[in-house]
Amino acid sequence: MDNVIVTTPVIPIVAPPVGNGTTLTYLALGDSYTIGESVPADQSFPYQLASALNKQEYSVGKPTIIARTGWTTDELIREINNQNLKSKFDIVTLLIGVNNQYRHYNIDTYRTEFVQLLNTALSYANGNKKHVFVLSIPNWGVTPFAKGQDVMQITKEIAQYNAINKEESEKAGVSYTDITPISQQAIADPSLVAADGLHPSGKMYMLWTGLLSAEVLKSLK
């Protein structure tokens, strides 16, 4: 998918303390689905998650984001190494793999690199499994961008990738949020797709956030 979308730069932001309480820090790792390609930054799921948690009893700063449109697992690994962040985070999310599928990369390689990224996420969470949250890969096959392509094959391949990231997440004992069924609603609801005809709209990200925030709140409590 990287051949049609302009890349968006990494947005590292340091969260400031708020009031007299402790501000929770949040690191989001991924690709276009993490940066919120084609929607304003505040409509992306990391920003919506921070906002949702701030409406509860938690204070969460702006997310630190390592993500770019078109990234595969190996590209995310490479940029994480380049960034060389020394900080630990209270919340770490990981959503990656759609571009591996889109480019027809070896799916066994995806497993290996996903596990590496999962271990990296755990390291950034200071080894706390309760603070790492994996999201499934959405099904872009139901979007207007996929018109004329083999939707059933795309759906099948996305399911295979999600079987891997779910299995490895469960092995690692971290939270897994399946947002793929929500993404598939776009076939009947155009408002769930951004103007580019491919990426989620802010409305879809809001639905993702509803599921994800429940998992995060459960773990933080």
PDB file of C-alpha atoms in Angstrom:
ATOM      1  CA  MET A   1       0.000   0.000   0.000  1.00  0.00           C
ATOM      2  CA  ASP A   2       2.994   2.285   0.258  1.00  0.00           C
ATOM      3  CA  ASN A   3       3.031   2.959  -3.478  1.00  0.00           C
ATOM      4  CA  VAL A   4      -0.068   5.129  -3.396  1.00  0.00           C
ATOM      5  CA  ILE A   5       0.091   6.946  -0.085  1.00  0.00           C
ATOM      6  CA  VAL A   6       2.401   9.818   0.834  1.00  0.00           C
ATOM      7  CA  THR A   7       4.357   8.944   3.948  1.00  0.00           C
ATOM      8  CA  THR A   8       3.876  10.898   7.142  1.00  0.00           C
ATOM      9  CA  PRO A   9       6.882  11.633   9.362  1.00  0.00           C
ATOM     10  CA  VAL A  10       7.350  10.121  12.799  1.00  0.00           C
ATOM     11  CA  ILE A  11       5.874  12.300  15.548  1.00  0.00           C
ATOM     12  CA  PRO A  12       7.790  11.849  18.804  1.00  0.00           C
ATOM     13  CA  ILE A  13       6.159  13.845  21.616  1.00  0.00           C
ATOM     14  CA  VAL A  14       7.240  13.981  25.235  1.00  0.00           C
ATOM     15  CA  ALA A  15       4.257  14.015  27.592  1.00  0.00           C
ATOM     16  CA  PRO A  16       4.375  16.819  30.192  1.00  0.00           C
ATOM     17  CA  PRO A  17       3.186  16.365  33.778  1.00  0.00           C
ATOM     18  CA  VAL A  18      -0.396  17.466  34.395  1.00  0.00           C
ATOM     19  CA  GLY A  19      -1.521  19.040  37.653  1.00  0.00           C
ATOM     20  CA  ASN A  20      -0.350  17.342  40.830  1.00  0.00           C
ATOM     21  CA  GLY A  21      -0.841  13.814  39.501  1.00  0.00           C
ATOM     22  CA  THR A  22       1.393  11.563  37.484  1.00  0.00           C
ATOM     23  CA  THR A  23       0.970  11.652  33.732  1.00  0.00           C
ATOM     24  CA  LEU A  24       0.986   8.234  32.090  1.00  0.00           C
ATOM     25  CA  THR A  25       3.190   7.914  29.031  1.00  0.00           C
ATOM     26  CA  TYR A  26       2.080   6.157  25.856  1.00  0.00           C
ATOM     27  CA  LEU A  27       4.085   4.720  22.961  1.00  0.00           C
ATOM     28  CA  ALA A  28       2.286   3.695  19.749  1.00  0.00           C
ATOM     29  CA  LEU A  29       4.128   1.451  17.269  1.00  0.00           C
ATOM     30  CA  GLY A  30       2.820   0.693  13.788  1.00  0.00           C
ATOM     31  CA  ASP A  31       2.104   1.948  10.298  1.00  0.00           C
ATOM     32  CA  SER A  32      -0.561   4.098   8.595  1.00  0.00           C
ATOM     33  CA  TYR A  33      -3.270   2.740  10.880  1.00  0.00           C
ATOM     34  CA  THR A  34      -1.362   4.100  13.866  1.00  0.00           C
ATOM     35  CA  ILE A  35      -0.612   7.560  12.513  1.00  0.00           C
ATOM     36  CA  GLY A  36      -4.156   7.868  11.184  1.00  0.00           C
ATOM     37  CA  GLU A  37      -3.382   8.428   7.499  1.00  0.00           C
ATOM     38  CA  SER A  38      -5.882  10.816   5.851  1.00  0.00           C
ATOM     39  CA  VAL A  39      -7.499  11.990   9.105  1.00  0.00           C
ATOM     40  CA  PRO A  40      -6.463  14.752  11.545  1.00  0.00           C
ATOM     41  CA  ALA A  41      -3.991  13.520  14.172  1.00  0.00           C
ATOM     42  CA  ASP A  42      -6.516  13.912  16.977  1.00  0.00           C
ATOM     43  CA  GLN A  43      -8.818  11.428  15.215  1.00  0.00           C
ATOM     44  CA  SER A  44      -6.204   8.662  15.065  1.00  0.00           C
ATOM     45  CA  PHE A  45      -6.710   5.855  17.543  1.00  0.00           C
ATOM     46  CA  PRO A  46      -3.663   6.692  19.715  1.00  0.00           C
ATOM     47  CA  TYR A  47      -4.918  10.238  20.280  1.00  0.00           C
ATOM     48  CA  GLN A  48      -8.492   9.076  20.760  1.00  0.00           C
ATOM     49  CA  LEU A  49      -7.260   6.488  23.272  1.00  0.00           C
ATOM     50  CA  ALA A  50      -5.361   9.115  25.258  1.00  0.00           C
ATOM     51  CA  SER A  51      -8.456  11.335  25.205  1.00  0.00           C
ATOM     52  CA  ALA A  52     -10.721   8.484  26.338  1.00  0.00           C
ATOM     53  CA  LEU A  53      -8.427   7.651  29.256  1.00  0.00           C
ATOM     54  CA  ASN A  54      -8.211  11.305  30.246  1.00  0.00           C
ATOM     55  CA  LYS A  55     -11.995  11.287  30.601  1.00  0.00           C
ATOM     56  CA  GLN A  56     -11.605   8.565  33.232  1.00  0.00           C
ATOM     57  CA  GLU A  57      -9.481   8.895  36.372  1.00  0.00           C
ATOM     58  CA  TYR A  58      -6.214   8.802  34.444  1.00  0.00           C
ATOM     59  CA  SER A  59      -3.972  11.536  33.104  1.00  0.00           C
ATOM     60  CA  VAL A  60      -2.333  10.553  29.821  1.00  0.00           C
ATOM     61  CA  GLY A  61       0.033  12.724  27.832  1.00  0.00           C
ATOM     62  CA  LYS A  62       0.234  12.983  24.054  1.00  0.00           C
ATOM     63  CA  PRO A  63       1.328   9.715  22.464  1.00  0.00           C
ATOM     64  CA  THR A  64       4.880   9.151  21.311  1.00  0.00           C
ATOM     65  CA  ILE A  65       4.465   7.606  17.877  1.00  0.00           C
ATOM     66  CA  ILE A  66       6.862   5.511  15.809  1.00  0.00           C
ATOM     67  CA  ALA A  67       4.842   4.732  12.684  1.00  0.00           C
ATOM     68  CA  ARG A  68       4.698   5.580   9.013  1.00  0.00           C
ATOM     69  CA  THR A  69       2.442   4.787   6.103  1.00  0.00           C
ATOM     70  CA  GLY A  70       3.639   1.757   4.150  1.00  0.00           C
ATOM     71  CA  TRP A  71       5.866   0.297   6.840  1.00  0.00           C
ATOM     72  CA  THR A  72       6.351  -3.443   7.091  1.00  0.00           C
ATOM     73  CA  THR A  73       7.601  -5.216  10.211  1.00  0.00           C
ATOM     74  CA  ASP A  74      11.253  -4.948   9.180  1.00  0.00           C
ATOM     75  CA  GLU A  75      10.936  -1.229   8.475  1.00  0.00           C
ATOM     76  CA  LEU A  76       9.348  -0.618  11.866  1.00  0.00           C
ATOM     77  CA  ILE A  77      12.145  -2.604  13.530  1.00  0.00           C
ATOM     78  CA  ARG A  78      14.753  -0.547  11.684  1.00  0.00           C
ATOM     79  CA  GLU A  79      13.214   2.799  12.690  1.00  0.00           C
ATOM     80  CA  ILE A  80      12.830   1.749  16.323  1.00  0.00           C
ATOM     81  CA  ASN A  81      16.548   0.960  16.319  1.00  0.00           C
ATOM     82  CA  ASN A  82      17.277   4.340  14.708  1.00  0.00           C
ATOM     83  CA  GLN A  83      15.158   6.190  17.270  1.00  0.00           C
ATOM     84  CA  ASN A  84      16.936   4.425  20.143  1.00  0.00           C
ATOM     85  CA  LEU A  85      14.427   5.624  22.734  1.00  0.00           C
ATOM     86  CA  LYS A  86      15.653   5.257  26.293  1.00  0.00           C
ATOM     87  CA  SER A  87      12.318   5.947  27.998  1.00  0.00           C
ATOM     88  CA  LYS A  88       9.926   3.393  29.463  1.00  0.00           C
ATOM     89  CA  PHE A  89       6.202   3.773  28.908  1.00  0.00           C
ATOM     90  CA  ASP A  90       3.047   3.052  30.876  1.00  0.00           C
ATOM     91  CA  ILE A  91       1.099   2.064  27.750  1.00  0.00           C
ATOM     92  CA  VAL A  92       2.473   0.520  24.540  1.00  0.00           C
ATOM     93  CA  THR A  93       0.319  -0.397  21.535  1.00  0.00           C
ATOM     94  CA  LEU A  94       1.393  -2.427  18.501  1.00  0.00           C
ATOM     95  CA  LEU A  95      -0.440  -2.747  15.185  1.00  0.00           C
ATOM     96  CA  ILE A  96       1.636  -3.944  12.233  1.00  0.00           C
ATOM     97  CA  GLY A  97       1.495  -6.345   9.303  1.00  0.00           C
ATOM     98  CA  VAL A  98      -0.865  -5.092   6.628  1.00  0.00           C
ATOM     99  CA  ASN A  99       1.986  -4.043   4.349  1.00  0.00           C
ATOM    100  CA  ASN A 100       3.665  -7.424   4.749  1.00  0.00           C
ATOM    101  CA  GLN A 101       0.436  -8.910   3.402  1.00  0.00           C
ATOM    102  CA  TYR A 102       0.061  -6.263   0.686  1.00  0.00           C
ATOM    103  CA  ARG A 103       3.594  -6.842  -0.592  1.00  0.00           C
ATOM    104  CA  HIS A 104       3.206 -10.621  -0.369  1.00  0.00           C
ATOM    105  CA  TYR A 105       6.123 -11.028   2.018  1.00  0.00           C
ATOM    106  CA  ASN A 106       6.882 -14.430   3.512  1.00  0.00           C
ATOM    107  CA  ILE A 107       4.346 -14.980   6.278  1.00  0.00           C
ATOM    108  CA  ASP A 108       6.839 -16.976   8.346  1.00  0.00           C
ATOM    109  CA  THR A 109       9.081 -13.924   8.346  1.00  0.00           C
ATOM    110  CA  TYR A 110       6.137 -11.938   9.668  1.00  0.00           C
ATOM    111  CA  ARG A 111       5.886 -14.248  12.651  1.00  0.00           C
ATOM    112  CA  THR A 112       9.579 -13.896  13.440  1.00  0.00           C
ATOM    113  CA  GLU A 113       9.589 -10.120  13.117  1.00  0.00           C
ATOM    114  CA  PHE A 114       6.274  -9.677  14.909  1.00  0.00           C
ATOM    115  CA  VAL A 115       7.649 -11.597  17.904  1.00  0.00           C
ATOM    116  CA  GLN A 116      10.713  -9.355  17.838  1.00  0.00           C
ATOM    117  CA  LEU A 117       8.488  -6.268  17.851  1.00  0.00           C
ATOM    118  CA  LEU A 118       6.354  -7.727  20.617  1.00  0.00           C
ATOM    119  CA  ASN A 119       9.453  -8.258  22.734  1.00  0.00           C
ATOM    120  CA  THR A 120      10.500  -4.691  21.975  1.00  0.00           C
ATOM    121  CA  ALA A 121       7.087  -3.438  23.072  1.00  0.00           C
ATOM    122  CA  LEU A 122       7.445  -5.391  26.311  1.00  0.00           C
ATOM    123  CA  SER A 123      10.869  -3.872  26.847  1.00  0.00           C
ATOM    124  CA  TYR A 124       9.471  -0.360  26.412  1.00  0.00           C
ATOM    125  CA  ALA A 125       6.748  -1.278  28.918  1.00  0.00           C
ATOM    126  CA  ASN A 126       9.503  -2.195  31.386  1.00  0.00           C
ATOM    127  CA  GLY A 127       8.570  -5.858  31.082  1.00  0.00           C
ATOM    128  CA  ASN A 128       5.006  -5.329  32.323  1.00  0.00           C
ATOM    129  CA  LYS A 129       2.750  -7.548  30.191  1.00  0.00           C
ATOM    130  CA  LYS A 130      -0.326  -5.712  31.442  1.00  0.00           C
ATOM    131  CA  HIS A 131       0.842  -2.537  29.745  1.00  0.00           C
ATOM    132  CA  VAL A 132       1.233  -3.894  26.191  1.00  0.00           C
ATOM    133  CA  PHE A 133      -1.747  -3.923  23.818  1.00  0.00           C
ATOM    134  CA  VAL A 134      -1.788  -5.535  20.378  1.00  0.00           C
ATOM    135  CA  LEU A 135      -4.442  -4.699  17.786  1.00  0.00           C
ATOM    136  CA  SER A 136      -5.403  -6.988  14.919  1.00  0.00           C
ATOM    137  CA  ILE A 137      -4.900  -5.940  11.291  1.00  0.00           C
ATOM    138  CA  PRO A 138      -8.015  -4.423   9.701  1.00  0.00           C
ATOM    139  CA  ASN A 139      -9.402  -5.858   6.471  1.00  0.00           C
ATOM    140  CA  TRP A 140      -8.660  -3.318   3.734  1.00  0.00           C
ATOM    141  CA  GLY A 141     -10.250  -5.668   1.203  1.00  0.00           C
ATOM    142  CA  VAL A 142     -13.689  -4.182   1.878  1.00  0.00           C
ATOM    143  CA  THR A 143     -12.607  -0.617   1.061  1.00  0.00           C
ATOM    144  CA  PRO A 144     -13.148   1.188  -2.271  1.00  0.00           C
ATOM    145  CA  PHE A 145      -9.369   0.985  -2.826  1.00  0.00           C
ATOM    146  CA  ALA A 146      -9.686  -2.797  -3.238  1.00  0.00           C
ATOM    147  CA  LYS A 147     -12.299  -2.569  -6.005  1.00  0.00           C
ATOM    148  CA  GLY A 148     -11.485  -5.034  -8.755  1.00  0.00           C
ATOM    149  CA  GLN A 149      -9.160  -7.082  -6.555  1.00  0.00           C
ATOM    150  CA  ASP A 150      -9.765 -10.517  -5.066  1.00  0.00           C
ATOM    151  CA  VAL A 151     -11.536  -9.522  -1.854  1.00  0.00           C
ATOM    152  CA  MET A 152     -11.894 -13.100  -0.642  1.00  0.00           C
ATOM    153  CA  GLN A 153      -8.160 -13.707  -1.038  1.00  0.00           C
ATOM    154  CA  ILE A 154      -7.292 -10.472   0.764  1.00  0.00           C
ATOM    155  CA  THR A 155      -9.660 -11.397   3.582  1.00  0.00           C
ATOM    156  CA  LYS A 156      -8.154 -14.874   3.798  1.00  0.00           C
ATOM    157  CA  GLU A 157      -4.593 -13.544   3.954  1.00  0.00           C
ATOM    158  CA  ILE A 158      -5.444 -10.895   6.572  1.00  0.00           C
ATOM    159  CA  ALA A 159      -6.999 -13.668   8.667  1.00  0.00           C
ATOM    160  CA  GLN A 160      -3.798 -15.707   8.376  1.00  0.00           C
ATOM    161  CA  TYR A 161      -1.696 -12.769   9.554  1.00  0.00           C
ATOM    162  CA  ASN A 162      -4.094 -12.105  12.415  1.00  0.00           C
ATOM    163  CA  ALA A 163      -3.969 -15.741  13.465  1.00  0.00           C
ATOM    164  CA  ILE A 164      -0.227 -15.281  13.924  1.00  0.00           C
ATOM    165  CA  ASN A 165      -0.299 -12.014  15.832  1.00  0.00           C
ATOM    166  CA  LYS A 166      -3.085 -13.286  18.063  1.00  0.00           C
ATOM    167  CA  GLU A 167      -1.292 -16.544  18.812  1.00  0.00           C
ATOM    168  CA  GLU A 168       1.968 -14.793  19.623  1.00  0.00           C
ATOM    169  CA  SER A 169       0.217 -12.158  21.736  1.00  0.00           C
ATOM    170  CA  GLU A 170      -1.498 -14.849  23.764  1.00  0.00           C
ATOM    171  CA  LYS A 171       1.797 -16.700  24.197  1.00  0.00           C
ATOM    172  CA  ALA A 172       3.352 -13.505  25.508  1.00  0.00           C
ATOM    173  CA  GLY A 173       0.425 -12.897  27.844  1.00  0.00           C
ATOM    174  CA  VAL A 174      -0.441  -9.442  26.500  1.00  0.00           C
ATOM    175  CA  SER A 175      -3.802  -7.928  25.642  1.00  0.00           C
ATOM    176  CA  TYR A 176      -5.169  -8.548  22.138  1.00  0.00           C
ATOM    177  CA  THR A 177      -7.933  -6.384  20.676  1.00  0.00           C
ATOM    178  CA  ASP A 178      -9.652  -7.719  17.552  1.00  0.00           C
ATOM    179  CA  ILE A 179     -10.728  -4.679  15.554  1.00  0.00           C
ATOM    180  CA  THR A 180     -11.022  -6.569  12.251  1.00  0.00           C
ATOM    181  CA  PRO A 181     -14.797  -7.154  12.512  1.00  0.00           C
ATOM    182  CA  ILE A 182     -15.262  -3.401  12.924  1.00  0.00           C
ATOM    183  CA  SER A 183     -13.150  -2.738   9.828  1.00  0.00           C
ATOM    184  CA  GLN A 184     -15.340  -5.097   7.809  1.00  0.00           C
ATOM    185  CA  GLN A 185     -18.396  -2.963   8.551  1.00  0.00           C
ATOM    186  CA  ALA A 186     -17.003  -0.487   6.025  1.00  0.00           C
ATOM    187  CA  ILE A 187     -18.447  -2.589   3.219  1.00  0.00           C
ATOM    188  CA  ALA A 188     -21.904  -1.342   4.246  1.00  0.00           C
ATOM    189  CA  ASP A 189     -20.999   1.970   5.903  1.00  0.00           C
ATOM    190  CA  PRO A 190     -18.887   4.347   3.746  1.00  0.00           C
ATOM    191  CA  SER A 191     -18.576   6.774   6.667  1.00  0.00           C
ATOM    192  CA  LEU A 192     -16.102   4.366   8.258  1.00  0.00           C
ATOM    193  CA  VAL A 193     -13.567   5.012   5.456  1.00  0.00           C
ATOM    194  CA  ALA A 194     -11.431   8.132   5.080  1.00  0.00           C
ATOM    195  CA  ALA A 195     -11.534  10.307   1.973  1.00  0.00           C
ATOM    196  CA  ASP A 196      -8.648   8.372   0.384  1.00  0.00           C
ATOM    197  CA  GLY A 197     -10.916   5.327   0.038  1.00  0.00           C
ATOM    198  CA  LEU A 198      -8.517   3.082   1.922  1.00  0.00           C
ATOM    199  CA  HIS A 199      -7.807   4.099   5.492  1.00  0.00           C
ATOM    200  CA  PRO A 200     -10.220   4.261   8.445  1.00  0.00           C
ATOM    201  CA  SER A 201     -12.124   7.437   9.189  1.00  0.00           C
ATOM    202  CA  GLY A 202     -12.129   9.069  12.597  1.00  0.00           C
ATOM    203  CA  LYS A 203     -15.471   7.350  13.179  1.00  0.00           C
ATOM    204  CA  MET A 204     -13.936   3.917  12.683  1.00  0.00           C
ATOM    205  CA  TYR A 205     -11.011   4.790  14.929  1.00  0.00           C
ATOM    206  CA  MET A 206     -13.522   5.831  17.572  1.00  0.00           C
ATOM    207  CA  LEU A 207     -15.046   2.344  17.433  1.00  0.00           C
ATOM    208  CA  TRP A 208     -11.600   0.783  17.744  1.00  0.00           C
ATOM    209  CA  THR A 209     -10.891   3.037  20.702  1.00  0.00           C
ATOM    210  CA  GLY A 210     -14.027   1.864  22.470  1.00  0.00           C
ATOM    211  CA  LEU A 211     -12.715  -1.705  22.474  1.00  0.00           C
ATOM    212  CA  LEU A 212      -9.100  -0.794  23.170  1.00  0.00           C
ATOM    213  CA  SER A 213      -9.798   1.648  25.987  1.00  0.00           C
ATOM    214  CA  ALA A 214     -11.789  -1.001  27.838  1.00  0.00           C
ATOM    215  CA  GLU A 215      -8.738  -3.292  27.709  1.00  0.00           C
ATOM    216  CA  VAL A 216      -6.377  -0.549  28.837  1.00  0.00           C
ATOM    217  CA  LEU A 217      -8.615   0.518  31.716  1.00  0.00           C
ATOM    218  CA  LYS A 218      -8.948  -3.076  32.850  1.00  0.00           C
ATOM    219  CA  SER A 219      -5.181  -3.502  32.898  1.00  0.00           C
ATOM    220  CA  LEU A 220      -4.415  -0.191  34.578  1.00  0.00           C
ATOM    221  CA  LYS A 221      -6.851  -0.947  37.389  1.00  0.00           C
TER     222      LYS A 221
END
